mmCIF file of C-alpha atoms in Angstrom:
data_model
loop_
_atom_site.group_PDB
_atom_site.id
_atom_site.type_symbol
_atom_site.label_atom_id
_atom_site.label_comp_id
_atom_site.label_asym_id
_atom_site.label_seq_id
_atom_site.Cartn_x
_atom_site.Cartn_y
_atom_site.Cartn_z
ATOM 1 C CA MET A 1 -117.944 -23.674 0.214
ATOM 2 C CA ALA A 2 -120.996 -23.236 2.712
ATOM 3 C CA ASN A 3 -120.613 -27.287 3.812
ATOM 4 C CA LEU A 4 -117.139 -25.988 5.116
ATOM 5 C CA PRO A 5 -116.095 -25.097 8.718
ATOM 6 C CA HIS A 6 -116.711 -21.196 9.392
ATOM 7 C CA LYS A 7 -112.585 -20.792 9.942
ATOM 8 C CA THR A 8 -111.922 -23.050 6.897
ATOM 9 C CA ARG A 9 -114.321 -20.463 4.359
ATOM 10 C CA ALA A 10 -112.725 -17.789 5.618
ATOM 11 C CA TYR A 11 -109.298 -18.851 5.000
ATOM 12 C CA LEU A 12 -110.463 -19.708 0.974
ATOM 13 C CA GLY A 13 -112.219 -15.992 0.209
ATOM 14 C CA LYS A 14 -108.420 -15.283 1.483
ATOM 15 C CA ILE A 15 -106.844 -16.384 -0.776
ATOM 16 C CA GLY A 16 -109.517 -16.936 -3.387
ATOM 17 C CA LYS A 17 -108.991 -15.699 -7.132
ATOM 18 C CA GLU A 18 -109.885 -12.025 -6.924
ATOM 19 C CA ARG A 19 -106.883 -10.152 -8.032
ATOM 20 C CA ILE A 20 -105.561 -6.288 -5.763
ATOM 21 C CA PRO A 21 -104.615 -3.644 -7.897
ATOM 22 C CA ASN A 22 -100.592 -2.560 -7.541
ATOM 23 C CA SER A 23 -102.191 0.070 -8.853
ATOM 24 C CA TYR A 24 -104.205 3.376 -9.835
ATOM 25 C CA GLU A 25 -103.644 2.310 -13.715
ATOM 26 C CA GLU A 26 -104.321 -1.522 -12.991
ATOM 27 C CA ALA A 27 -106.951 -0.904 -10.487
ATOM 28 C CA CYS A 28 -108.690 1.009 -13.774
ATOM 29 C CA LYS A 29 -108.904 -1.825 -15.530
ATOM 30 C CA SER A 30 -111.852 -3.312 -13.459
ATOM 31 C CA LYS A 31 -114.897 -1.993 -12.711
ATOM 32 C CA VAL A 32 -115.304 -2.809 -8.923
ATOM 33 C CA TRP A 33 -112.251 -0.868 -8.721
ATOM 34 C CA VAL A 34 -113.316 2.225 -10.448
ATOM 35 C CA GLU A 35 -116.992 2.489 -8.379
ATOM 36 C CA ALA A 36 -115.120 1.681 -5.292
ATOM 37 C CA MET A 37 -112.942 5.148 -6.418
ATOM 38 C CA LYS A 38 -116.090 6.607 -6.905
ATOM 39 C CA GLU A 39 -116.905 5.981 -3.595
ATOM 40 C CA GLU A 40 -114.240 7.362 -2.233
ATOM 41 C CA MET A 41 -114.233 10.614 -3.721
ATOM 42 C CA ARG A 42 -118.223 10.977 -3.679
ATOM 43 C CA SER A 43 -117.557 10.759 0.576
ATOM 44 C CA MET A 44 -114.119 12.983 -0.107
ATOM 45 C CA LYS A 45 -116.062 16.106 -1.202
ATOM 46 C CA GLU A 46 -119.137 15.136 0.926
ATOM 47 C CA ASN A 47 -116.848 15.161 4.196
ATOM 48 C CA ASN A 48 -115.510 18.930 2.390
ATOM 49 C CA THR A 49 -112.415 17.528 2.276
ATOM 50 C CA TRP A 50 -109.953 19.986 0.553
ATOM 51 C CA ASN A 51 -110.179 23.017 -1.401
ATOM 52 C CA MET A 52 -108.202 22.878 -5.327
ATOM 53 C CA MET A 53 -105.928 26.038 -5.413
ATOM 54 C CA ARG A 54 -102.207 27.070 -6.811
ATOM 55 C CA LEU A 55 -99.576 26.206 -4.299
ATOM 56 C CA PRO A 56 -98.086 29.356 -2.199
ATOM 57 C CA LYS A 57 -94.940 30.122 -3.190
ATOM 58 C CA GLY A 58 -92.696 27.910 -0.652
ATOM 59 C CA LYS A 59 -95.014 25.769 0.162
ATOM 60 C CA LYS A 60 -94.291 21.821 -0.955
ATOM 61 C CA PRO A 61 -97.329 18.997 -1.103
ATOM 62 C CA VAL A 62 -97.640 15.918 0.263
ATOM 63 C CA GLY A 63 -98.044 13.002 -2.315
ATOM 64 C CA CYS A 64 -100.556 10.545 -2.677
ATOM 65 C CA ARG A 65 -101.581 7.508 -3.677
ATOM 66 C CA TRP A 66 -104.653 4.422 -3.892
ATOM 67 C CA VAL A 67 -104.502 1.734 -1.447
ATOM 68 C CA TYR A 68 -106.970 -1.290 -2.483
ATOM 69 C CA THR A 69 -108.405 -3.803 0.219
ATOM 70 C CA ILE A 70 -111.219 -6.396 0.367
ATOM 71 C CA LYS A 71 -113.417 -6.542 2.967
ATOM 72 C CA TYR A 72 -114.728 -10.654 3.472
ATOM 73 C CA LYS A 73 -117.619 -11.566 5.722
ATOM 74 C CA SER A 74 -117.164 -13.930 7.904
ATOM 75 C CA SER A 75 -118.029 -16.930 5.575
ATOM 76 C CA GLY A 76 -115.780 -15.768 3.421
ATOM 77 C CA GLU A 77 -117.511 -14.313 0.319
ATOM 78 C CA ILE A 78 -117.079 -11.160 -0.740
ATOM 79 C CA GLU A 79 -118.314 -7.692 1.379
ATOM 80 C CA ARG A 80 -116.941 -4.945 -0.787
ATOM 81 C CA TYR A 81 -114.412 -3.400 -2.300
ATOM 82 C CA LYS A 82 -112.717 -1.059 -0.752
ATOM 83 C CA ALA A 83 -110.004 1.856 -2.350
ATOM 84 C CA ARG A 84 -108.854 4.498 0.188
ATOM 85 C CA LEU A 85 -107.248 7.796 -1.080
ATOM 86 C CA VAL A 86 -103.614 7.988 1.319
ATOM 87 C CA ALA A 87 -101.117 10.654 1.766
ATOM 88 C CA LYS A 88 -97.819 9.968 0.907
ATOM 89 C CA GLY A 89 -96.779 11.385 5.248
ATOM 90 C CA TYR A 90 -93.500 10.364 5.048
ATOM 91 C CA THR A 91 -92.486 13.240 3.072
ATOM 92 C CA GLN A 92 -94.176 15.864 5.760
ATOM 93 C CA VAL A 93 -91.828 17.734 7.691
ATOM 94 C CA TYR A 94 -92.296 18.517 10.868
ATOM 95 C CA GLY A 95 -92.512 22.162 12.209
ATOM 96 C CA GLU A 96 -93.710 22.946 8.124
ATOM 97 C CA ASP A 97 -97.406 20.641 7.775
ATOM 98 C CA TYR A 98 -97.369 19.107 10.980
ATOM 99 C CA THR A 99 -96.041 19.679 14.745
ATOM 100 C CA GLU A 100 -97.975 17.076 17.066
ATOM 101 C CA THR A 101 -98.747 13.988 16.320
ATOM 102 C CA PHE A 102 -99.652 11.448 19.883
ATOM 103 C CA ALA A 103 -102.903 10.077 19.880
ATOM 104 C CA PRO A 104 -104.397 8.155 22.869
ATOM 105 C CA VAL A 105 -105.065 4.446 22.193
ATOM 106 C CA ALA A 106 -107.728 2.341 24.914
ATOM 107 C CA LYS A 107 -105.102 0.074 26.402
ATOM 108 C CA LEU A 108 -106.230 -3.715 27.282
ATOM 109 C CA HIS A 109 -106.844 -4.091 30.989
ATOM 110 C CA SER A 110 -109.603 -1.466 31.043
ATOM 111 C CA VAL A 111 -110.916 -2.644 27.662
ATOM 112 C CA ARG A 112 -110.784 -6.204 29.908
ATOM 113 C CA ILE A 113 -112.123 -4.498 32.486
ATOM 114 C CA LEU A 114 -115.062 -2.924 31.178
ATOM 115 C CA LEU A 115 -116.285 -5.959 29.226
ATOM 116 C CA SER A 116 -116.046 -7.882 32.721
ATOM 117 C CA ILE A 117 -118.294 -5.105 34.279
ATOM 118 C CA ALA A 118 -120.630 -5.266 31.644
ATOM 119 C CA VAL A 119 -120.930 -9.344 32.113
ATOM 120 C CA ASN A 120 -121.126 -9.243 35.406
ATOM 121 C CA LEU A 121 -124.046 -6.797 35.706
ATOM 122 C CA SER A 122 -125.938 -7.713 32.378
ATOM 123 C CA TRP A 123 -125.040 -4.604 30.600
ATOM 124 C CA ASP A 124 -126.221 -4.948 26.748
ATOM 125 C CA LEU A 125 -123.404 -3.697 24.497
ATOM 126 C CA TRP A 126 -123.056 -1.936 21.889
ATOM 127 C CA GLN A 127 -120.475 -1.740 18.748
ATOM 128 C CA MET A 128 -120.275 0.951 16.253
ATOM 129 C CA ASP A 129 -118.643 2.488 13.137
ATOM 130 C CA VAL A 130 -117.317 5.801 12.001
ATOM 131 C CA LYS A 131 -117.368 5.650 8.522
ATOM 132 C CA ASN A 132 -114.190 7.197 7.158
ATOM 133 C CA ALA A 133 -113.471 8.491 10.306
ATOM 134 C CA PHE A 134 -110.681 10.254 9.949
ATOM 135 C CA LEU A 135 -112.198 12.614 6.922
ATOM 136 C CA GLN A 136 -114.119 13.893 10.919
ATOM 137 C CA GLY A 137 -110.952 15.553 11.317
ATOM 138 C CA GLU A 138 -110.300 18.756 11.002
ATOM 139 C CA LEU A 139 -107.292 19.256 10.354
ATOM 140 C CA GLU A 140 -105.369 22.864 12.110
ATOM 141 C CA GLU A 141 -102.061 23.691 10.206
ATOM 142 C CA GLU A 142 -101.479 24.015 6.267
ATOM 143 C CA VAL A 143 -100.724 21.231 4.586
ATOM 144 C CA TYR A 144 -101.287 20.557 0.834
ATOM 145 C CA MET A 145 -101.413 17.151 -0.979
ATOM 146 C CA ALA A 146 -101.001 16.953 -4.512
ATOM 147 C CA SER A 147 -103.839 16.390 -7.223
ATOM 148 C CA PRO A 148 -105.028 12.234 -6.350
ATOM 149 C CA PRO A 149 -104.631 9.774 -9.966
ATOM 150 C CA GLY A 150 -108.148 10.797 -12.438
ATOM 151 C CA TYR A 151 -108.855 13.698 -10.528
ATOM 152 C CA ASP A 152 -110.637 16.511 -12.611
ATOM 153 C CA HIS A 153 -108.529 19.910 -11.479
ATOM 154 C CA GLU A 154 -107.018 23.691 -13.328
ATOM 155 C CA ALA A 155 -103.441 22.129 -14.508
ATOM 156 C CA GLY A 156 -101.761 23.608 -11.127
ATOM 157 C CA GLU A 157 -103.523 23.193 -8.843
ATOM 158 C CA VAL A 158 -103.237 21.074 -5.779
ATOM 159 C CA CYS A 159 -105.303 20.453 -2.999
ATOM 160 C CA ARG A 160 -105.709 22.851 0.543
ATOM 161 C CA LEU A 161 -106.510 19.453 3.338
ATOM 162 C CA ARG A 162 -109.008 20.722 5.449
ATOM 163 C CA LYS A 163 -109.964 17.093 7.554
ATOM 164 C CA ALA A 164 -107.345 14.906 8.149
ATOM 165 C CA ILE A 165 -107.467 12.346 5.044
ATOM 166 C CA TYR A 166 -105.648 8.614 6.009
ATOM 167 C CA GLY A 167 -101.795 8.888 6.288
ATOM 168 C CA LEU A 168 -101.121 12.480 7.082
ATOM 169 C CA LYS A 169 -98.657 11.985 10.590
ATOM 170 C CA GLN A 170 -101.720 15.041 12.665
ATOM 171 C CA SER A 171 -104.866 11.739 11.460
ATOM 172 C CA PRO A 172 -104.787 10.265 14.502
ATOM 173 C CA ARG A 173 -104.653 13.273 16.802
ATOM 174 C CA ALA A 174 -107.142 15.240 14.943
ATOM 175 C CA TRP A 175 -109.744 11.867 14.788
ATOM 176 C CA TYR A 176 -108.991 12.038 18.746
ATOM 177 C CA HIS A 177 -109.668 16.007 19.433
ATOM 178 C CA LYS A 178 -113.039 15.869 17.311
ATOM 179 C CA LEU A 179 -114.377 12.354 18.650
ATOM 180 C CA SER A 180 -113.341 13.564 21.915
ATOM 181 C CA THR A 181 -114.672 16.550 21.431
ATOM 182 C CA CYS A 182 -118.234 15.187 20.170
ATOM 183 C CA LEU A 183 -118.422 12.901 23.677
ATOM 184 C CA ARG A 184 -118.294 16.245 25.879
ATOM 185 C CA GLU A 185 -120.201 18.165 24.191
ATOM 186 C CA LYS A 186 -122.991 15.220 24.709
ATOM 187 C CA GLY A 187 -122.192 15.367 28.606
ATOM 188 C CA PHE A 188 -119.750 12.279 28.900
ATOM 189 C CA LYS A 189 -117.165 12.979 30.928
ATOM 190 C CA MET A 190 -113.149 11.426 30.523
ATOM 191 C CA SER A 191 -111.512 9.433 32.660
ATOM 192 C CA GLU A 192 -108.150 10.726 34.115
ATOM 193 C CA ALA A 193 -107.311 6.887 34.476
ATOM 194 C CA ASP A 194 -107.313 6.809 30.147
ATOM 195 C CA HIS A 195 -108.768 9.694 28.139
ATOM 196 C CA THR A 196 -110.691 6.581 26.126
ATOM 197 C CA LEU A 197 -112.244 6.300 28.368
ATOM 198 C CA PHE A 198 -115.575 8.421 28.152
ATOM 199 C CA ARG A 199 -118.992 7.202 31.286
ATOM 200 C CA ARG A 200 -122.387 9.570 31.731
ATOM 201 C CA LYS A 201 -124.536 8.708 34.239
#
């Protein structure tokens, strides 16, 4: 496989023998997926994503489910098995467990202009990824979620969400608020033309 062209290796990696589980029960039959779920739950705990409590009267919890993916290297080899716990945001009710959902997205022409300037001025460019980005965002609304499959808890308890878990309607907005606040505290100023572009002199 090492002798094949780069794109061919990546393609073959995608159609490999590895099977992605369709359910939690199916994932539990494989050690690699069990470990991936444990890693996700560790991240949830480290980020204080929720508190376990009794569901208040009149409140309805959103459901949740596991989503499984395989990340590949450019060579087509498996980089890691990834399990992500996501909320069933489609069950949320406007005015009850969410209100505002809008979050700006980088404008393509802003990215192109920035890259063009960087190339012409010989600037160094860095790219980064924030692990579990949405879990950094804090929720303003009162949101409850059913306990994840396989999670130990007292009978009748649900998760009172503190952080913007993937799948919630307001999660992108909560993450943008967290990121923009952090950048401002570091002395960055937001562009009026593109609210995803920040600069610092």
